[in-house]
Amino acid sequence: MKKILVLFICINSFLFLGAQGTGGKDISELSGKKILGLFPSQVKGQSANKDKDKVFGPKKHIGVTVHRDYTSGKKKMTLTLVNRSPSVTTVNELITKTSASNSGKYTVADIKGYPALIQKVVSENNSPYLELLLPINNSLLILKGNDVTENDLITEARKINLEKIAENL
């Protein structure tokens, strides 16, 4: 079923490349670095690995990507922002459909007034993790981690300075 979701998102991403989210703008790598500075230095007690911070792009149909890792032993969380994400439309559709149903596959949470989708995912090496997908204008903010609960993700996402990030998008 998870493979079907991934396939669904991939297909819809390509179908909706031209239909990005409403509002927002394309950002530069310089703006991406400014947004990276707004990312928390710690998530769920895990310090940022600032030496692994990345700001890159834009590439083809995807805008600038901003990424930060947080680790503590085997626990890992990542925070990524993808500007001009082709997945924004699909995530918004899933949020709308999930809010209207009780499917159990996804959870919709309110993060400072922004609806976010939480899903369980299995990595390529069969490690389970949770992922919170939060559309902001034409960008997608993704917080994911292993050894976390949905409540952990929601709590940590609410600590992110979404207002300032949104001002830069």
Coordinates of C-alpha atoms in Angstrom, one line a residue:
M1 CA 0.0 0.0 0.0
K2 CA 2.9 2.4 0.8
K3 CA 4.3 1.7 -2.7
I4 CA 1.0 2.7 -4.2
L5 CA 1.1 6.0 -2.2
V6 CA 4.6 6.7 -3.4
L7 CA 3.6 5.9 -7.0
F8 CA 0.5 8.1 -6.6
I9 CA 2.5 11.0 -5.4
C10 CA 5.1 10.6 -8.2
I11 CA 2.5 10.4 -10.9
N12 CA 0.6 13.4 -9.6
S13 CA 3.8 15.4 -9.1
F14 CA 4.5 15.1 -12.8
L15 CA 0.9 15.8 -13.8
F16 CA 0.7 18.9 -11.7
L17 CA 4.2 20.3 -12.4
G18 CA 2.6 23.5 -13.8
A19 CA 0.0 23.7 -11.1
Q20 CA 2.0 24.8 -8.0
G21 CA 0.4 25.9 -4.9
T22 CA -1.3 29.3 -4.7
G23 CA 0.8 32.2 -3.8
G24 CA 4.5 32.1 -3.0
K25 CA 7.5 32.9 -5.1
D26 CA 10.6 31.3 -6.4
I27 CA 13.4 31.9 -4.0
S28 CA 17.2 32.2 -4.6
E29 CA 19.9 30.2 -2.9
L30 CA 20.6 33.3 -0.9
S31 CA 17.0 33.4 0.4
G32 CA 17.4 29.6 1.0
K33 CA 20.3 30.3 3.3
K34 CA 18.3 32.9 5.2
I35 CA 15.5 30.3 5.6
L36 CA 18.1 27.8 6.8
G37 CA 19.0 30.3 9.5
L38 CA 15.3 30.1 10.7
F39 CA 15.4 26.3 11.1
P40 CA 15.7 25.3 14.8
S41 CA 19.2 24.4 16.1
Q42 CA 17.6 21.5 18.0
V43 CA 14.7 19.2 17.4
K44 CA 13.4 16.7 20.0
G45 CA 16.6 17.0 22.0
Q46 CA 18.7 16.3 18.9
S47 CA 21.3 18.9 17.8
A48 CA 21.6 20.1 14.3
N49 CA 24.4 18.7 12.2
K50 CA 25.2 22.2 10.8
D51 CA 28.2 20.8 8.8
K52 CA 25.6 18.8 6.8
D53 CA 23.3 21.8 6.1
K54 CA 22.4 22.0 2.4
V55 CA 20.9 24.7 0.2
F56 CA 20.9 23.9 -3.4
G57 CA 18.9 24.4 -6.7
P58 CA 16.9 25.3 -8.4
K59 CA 16.8 22.3 -10.7
K60 CA 14.4 21.9 -13.7
H61 CA 10.9 22.0 -12.2
I62 CA 11.9 22.2 -8.5
G63 CA 13.0 25.3 -6.8
V64 CA 15.6 25.8 -4.1
T65 CA 15.9 23.0 -1.5
V66 CA 16.9 23.8 2.1
H67 CA 17.9 20.8 4.3
R68 CA 19.1 20.2 7.9
D69 CA 19.8 16.9 9.7
Y70 CA 19.4 16.3 13.5
T71 CA 20.9 13.2 15.1
S72 CA 21.5 11.7 18.5
G73 CA 22.8 8.2 18.4
K74 CA 20.5 6.1 16.1
K75 CA 17.8 8.7 16.3
K76 CA 17.5 10.9 13.3
M77 CA 15.3 13.7 12.2
T78 CA 15.4 15.9 9.1
L79 CA 13.8 19.2 8.2
T80 CA 13.6 20.1 4.5
L81 CA 11.9 22.9 2.6
V82 CA 11.4 22.4 -1.1
N83 CA 10.4 25.7 -2.9
R84 CA 8.2 25.3 -6.0
S85 CA 7.6 21.7 -5.0
P86 CA 5.6 19.7 -7.5
S87 CA 4.1 17.7 -4.6
V88 CA 2.3 20.6 -3.0
T89 CA -0.9 20.1 -5.0
T90 CA -1.0 16.3 -4.2
V91 CA -0.3 16.9 -0.5
N92 CA -3.1 19.6 -0.4
E93 CA -5.5 17.1 -2.1
L94 CA -4.6 14.4 0.4
I95 CA -5.1 16.8 3.3
T96 CA -8.6 17.7 2.0
K97 CA -9.5 14.0 1.4
T98 CA -8.1 12.8 4.7
S99 CA -9.9 15.6 6.6
A100 CA -13.2 14.4 5.1
S101 CA -12.6 10.8 5.9
N102 CA -11.3 8.5 8.6
S103 CA -9.1 6.3 6.5
G104 CA -6.4 5.8 9.1
K105 CA -3.6 5.9 6.5
Y106 CA -2.9 9.6 7.2
T107 CA -3.4 12.1 10.0
V108 CA -4.1 15.7 9.4
A109 CA -2.8 18.1 12.1
D110 CA -3.0 21.9 12.5
I111 CA 0.4 23.5 12.9
K112 CA 0.0 27.1 13.7
G113 CA -3.0 27.5 11.3
Y114 CA -1.4 25.4 8.5
P115 CA -2.9 22.0 7.8
A116 CA -0.2 19.3 7.7
L117 CA -0.3 15.6 6.6
I118 CA 1.4 12.9 8.7
Q119 CA 2.2 9.6 7.2
K120 CA 4.1 6.5 8.1
V121 CA 6.8 5.6 5.6
V122 CA 9.3 2.7 5.3
S123 CA 12.7 3.7 4.0
E124 CA 14.7 1.8 1.3
N125 CA 16.5 -0.2 4.1
N126 CA 13.1 -1.1 5.6
S127 CA 13.4 1.3 8.6
P128 CA 10.0 2.9 9.6
Y129 CA 9.7 6.6 10.1
L130 CA 7.0 9.3 10.3
E131 CA 6.8 12.2 8.0
L132 CA 5.0 15.5 8.4
L133 CA 4.2 17.3 5.1
L134 CA 3.3 21.0 5.5
P135 CA 2.5 23.1 2.4
I136 CA 3.3 26.8 2.7
N137 CA 2.4 28.7 -0.5
N138 CA 4.2 26.9 -3.3
S139 CA 6.7 25.2 -1.0
L140 CA 6.6 22.0 1.0
L141 CA 8.1 21.8 4.5
I142 CA 9.0 18.2 5.4
L143 CA 9.8 17.1 9.0
K144 CA 10.6 13.4 9.4
G145 CA 12.2 11.2 11.9
N146 CA 12.6 7.7 13.2
D147 CA 11.8 6.7 16.8
V148 CA 9.1 9.5 17.0
T149 CA 5.4 9.5 17.5
E150 CA 2.8 11.7 15.7
N151 CA 2.6 13.9 18.8
D152 CA 6.4 14.3 18.7
L153 CA 6.3 15.5 15.1
I154 CA 3.4 17.9 15.8
T155 CA 5.1 19.3 18.9
E156 CA 8.4 19.9 17.1
A157 CA 6.7 21.3 14.0
R158 CA 4.9 23.9 16.2
K159 CA 8.3 25.1 17.4
I160 CA 9.4 26.0 13.9
N161 CA 9.2 29.7 13.0
L162 CA 6.6 29.1 10.2
E163 CA 5.6 32.8 10.2
K164 CA 9.1 34.0 9.3
I165 CA 9.7 31.1 6.9
A166 CA 6.4 32.0 5.1
E167 CA 7.4 35.7 4.8
N168 CA 10.4 34.5 2.8
L169 CA 8.4 32.4 0.4

